Amino acid sequence: YSFASLNDVYWRSSLLAQFPGLKDLDNLSPALETYIPLCTTISNDWRCTKNPINNYFAPVSGLPYLIEVPITPKTLYKSKTYKTSSNQNFNASQPPISVPIYDFDGHMTTFYSPGFTTSVTSDKAMKCWLGSTNDTVRACPTCPYDWPNKICTHAQSYTESSTLPREQGIKYPTLGKVCTSDSECVYTNSRGESIQGWCNSTWSTCRQMFDFDRNGYNSAGRFMKFDFDWVPVQSITANFDEYVYYNFTSNRQSLFTQHALAAVDFPFIDIDNPLDASGKDILEDHYYKVPAFLDPTTSLFKKAFQASGSSQQIFSTFPCYAGSLNQPPEFYTSLDITTATKNLVREVVCNYAVTCRIDLFALDFPISADGTEDKTRVSSDSIRIESALGNGDKTWTCVGTGSLQCTYTLDTTEKLLTEGYLPSVQGKIITRCFVAYDVHDTTACQQQGARCTCRSLPYCVKFKFQGNPPAFDQTLSSMQAPQSYDDNGILVPQRMDIFACSGTPIQLNMSATDPDSDDVRIFVLDPDNDRELPDGISNYIENGGRWNANFFSSAALQTLPNNCGSFQGYGATRVGNNSAQTTLAPVQRNLCSDSSCGQVKTLYSSYATNIEVVKKPYLSVAYTLDLVKGDGLSSLLQNCGQSCREVRSNVDQLVCAAAYDNSRLKYGRWVGETDPNGDDKYPWQRLHDNGDQVSQQVCWKIRLQAPPVFVTDAGGVESPFDQSWLERTKSAFAPTSINGEYVEAAYKRIRIAANESKTVTFVAQDPEPLDRIKIFLLENPGAIKNIQVSRSTCIPRLQDSAMCRAADVINPSVYPKEKWTSPLLNNTASSCSRARRLVEYNPLPEDAGKAYRVCMTARDDSTGCANRGIRDATVYGWYSEVHCVVFEVVLPQLTWRTGTSNLFTQVDAFVGCRTQLLLQVDDKAESTRVLGAYTGNYPLLIETDGLPDGAVLTPSTPPTAGCLLGTSQCTTSSELIWIPQRGMEGLAFKVCLQARDVFGIRSLGLACSGGPQQGAACGWDGDCGGGTC
């Protein structure tokens, strides 16, 4: 038979439409050939200007050329019965065989059996196996089983729209699961939504996967299984469909069978994942978005895959009878018979600089004549492991008894390692297959037939050589930043905190080198952007947290919730090598001039010309949190209610960096991780290394830090401010102290009378809702006599007064494998970011005429800015500006009423007649309670130091309620009443009167005694220049 026929789906679907002359494939027989589509300079559909090369390596199968198939009591009597395509039954007795296919392009690959004739294709070939790797023992002797040929695929096809809820760009857990119906592909996502799936057969009926695939269902490897059995010849009837392959009654006569295996790759749709028009990742994109690689209307390859490469391998099998009481050893994960499984390591990554090894374990279990294994012990047989025929070191072997552990070392003399373990081997993949067998006497085998030497089915391993990814310079301060914790105090892996302190520049420095001397680039980005904000687009990154702006954008943010403020963009900048790379770098499409050019991305596609690679790059992120610029802080200065001067903070930012080498283009192979931007990774974790090697992603949380400030109302009453200063500073925030120097113009001067009580409230607010603050009385100038200062108390901000901050919560059980975003929340409660402290002052009379300053400062509990050279940022917290209030203790301003002052000359009094004089005095000082009212502040008294006999001075009238409230004049009056007696005629009597406040601060009617003002009228000692009044 030809190894290519009309049964060969690859040749039929890939080329027939392009080249109708290939219809007679039976005659052309491209068997065992390697096929890679090239392009031509001739003007046809395959001209290079229209269809440039997009495939450089065909996939390769690494199976042994000859496979010995052991016939054991288990395969004879315990095997499962399956249904054929013609509804006949057969035993597929042998366990699955792993198929080590690899591709240096990094493409997705699959394989299939090209088939010979229709009947062979149906019943007598090797078939892909999607089921369990340990599918050997039947559960029901009479039940025919269905051959598994379907797996779960995505819920949305390449063209079909869907309203079903879906995870954004992430493989759901059932993808690749063996299934029989769509219902088995349903799962519930993290939000409790039910996600539907499809149960489909793949184009090849085999798994379509990458080398070193991360999908849990694919990571076990690819498998095939004989869809026929070696059966005793005497049970075969004339109409039996299967050939006679084995006869244990006639000296184990047997036949060889030959099989062809075709490996096929699928060139990239887009290495980076396809983009929509706005540069976002498409939902459920990449390879699994296409449920089949064939056009359903023509059964031909979709255009993207018409350049698939293929290679064929032929191999032979023959049966070996192991005896009626024997089976060969099998490979397991360890020698511990209680825990060992057949979930074997089938792919090994090796560093080119380190000798490549793998540990092999074989166990030989006894078996009875009916096929029952005894797995409680191992046999006493001598057993060996050796390389499979046609694959590996012909002389390598190791020996044991019953169980065996060997270490296989990859030989540098092999064809693909002729240069030894050098950097140039990076990206190479080598397969090695091993078999295990027990050693029995040949004569006894022929005579008794109980125990014969047979080899196990091959165990194949792929070895991939990689180099070392670039490494960041860990000596830089940015790499030694403190560990980062989320809102719940959970440590966030691979994230550090960088504190952006108001007014102080930060420089996030990075440098990296490659241990293999490859060139290196560093790229840093903000992975969490709200695309609805200006400049919110970052290619290949899905929509991030709501109202979370791009850290590297300068676009103003004017649409945030009302209680969050308005900001300018952060405007962080990249400085240094590769600073021109501002978004994730896609691989460039191959250029071609034809208008219908099918531009493709390939192994040899380069990056954009602005990408800079050097031996040791230096890159930094520069940023200064500046309240004046509004690039992360803003102040509320107008229409501000009770929160005037409040400083608000924008979202803390996240930046992530990775260092990349240039190994893909340097070595001409896909060196790094395959499918690096696959749907099993959330977009913010896709590093787009695209065949290069990349360091581990490192992230920094940029935590915006600013001190508390004193807040007030529009009238400057709370945290009293000078009103005119408030008006002058409405356009830009101005502090009340600068580097320890007081801004006196900001401080309100509060006039107060002696024995009057006034309470002043200081209120401070921190920009960060989770910070806790306290207000402190400064020691200098400190407290004054008769002042009462309350404790600093918290003012919770709830509901209507809630604040804004970005959420930062991870799920420690899955992070970073989750859709992590940090949205701005405008309903954040704050328990103690705002605080108040009360000052009550009741001046003593002795303080009248003096002024006293009382100063406060607030301090939060954040210590991230300590030891940064910032004057007020300490290990205890960041101190605010200093805010003061000046208490001016006013003096009384005493004035005799005009009618009273006119009496101070000579008054005639007549003997026997009543003389009655009205005395009145006012306090004309400006009221401390009513601005602009000169109604005085003090209760007054009128007194005398002596009266003539019989004269009476009535008591001073008490102050009115209006006087105490400042609404009416503070005044008092008294009457001097006298009736002179006979005998006093002609005499003159001198009456001295004084008016004073009740505290004796000032008086009228006194004279200075001593000093330069001797004899001058005075009201208090201060009027006498050193004398006394």
Coordinates of N, CA and C in Angstrom, one line a residue, residues 140 205 236 242 298 498 584 587 623 740 754 773 809 828 924 937 950:
C140 N -16.0 -4.3 32.6 CA -17.1 -5.2 32.3 C -16.7 -6.1 31.1
T205 N -8.4 14.1 15.1 CA -8.9 13.3 16.2 C -7.8 13.1 17.2
I236 N -9.8 -17.6 15.5 CA -10.1 -16.8 14.3 C -10.9 -17.6 13.3
E242 N -9.9 -9.2 11.6 CA -8.5 -8.8 11.9 C -7.5 -9.8 11.4
T298 N -15.7 23.4 2.8 CA -14.8 22.7 1.8 C -14.0 21.6 2.4
I498 N 7.0 50.6 46.6 CA 7.8 51.8 46.4 C 6.9 53.0 46.9
L584 N 3.6 46.7 25.1 CA 4.1 45.4 24.9 C 4.5 45.2 23.4
V587 N 5.4 40.9 17.8 CA 6.3 40.4 16.7 C 5.8 41.0 15.4
Y623 N 9.4 59.6 38.5 CA 8.1 60.1 38.9 C 8.2 61.0 40.2
G740 N 9.5 74.4 58.7 CA 9.6 74.9 60.1 C 9.3 76.4 60.3
A754 N -10.9 88.9 78.9 CA -10.6 88.1 80.1 C -11.9 87.5 80.7
I773 N -4.7 59.1 62.0 CA -4.0 60.3 62.4 C -4.3 60.8 63.8
V809 N -6.8 43.5 46.5 CA -7.1 42.3 47.2 C -6.7 41.1 46.3
T828 N -15.4 54.2 50.1 CA -14.5 53.6 51.1 C -14.7 54.3 52.4
K924 N -15.9 101.0 75.3 CA -16.0 101.3 73.9 C -15.1 100.4 73.0
N937 N -16.8 94.7 76.1 CA -16.7 93.2 76.5 C -16.8 93.0 78.0
G950 N -22.8 112.3 104.8 CA -24.2 112.2 104.4 C -24.4 111.9 102.9

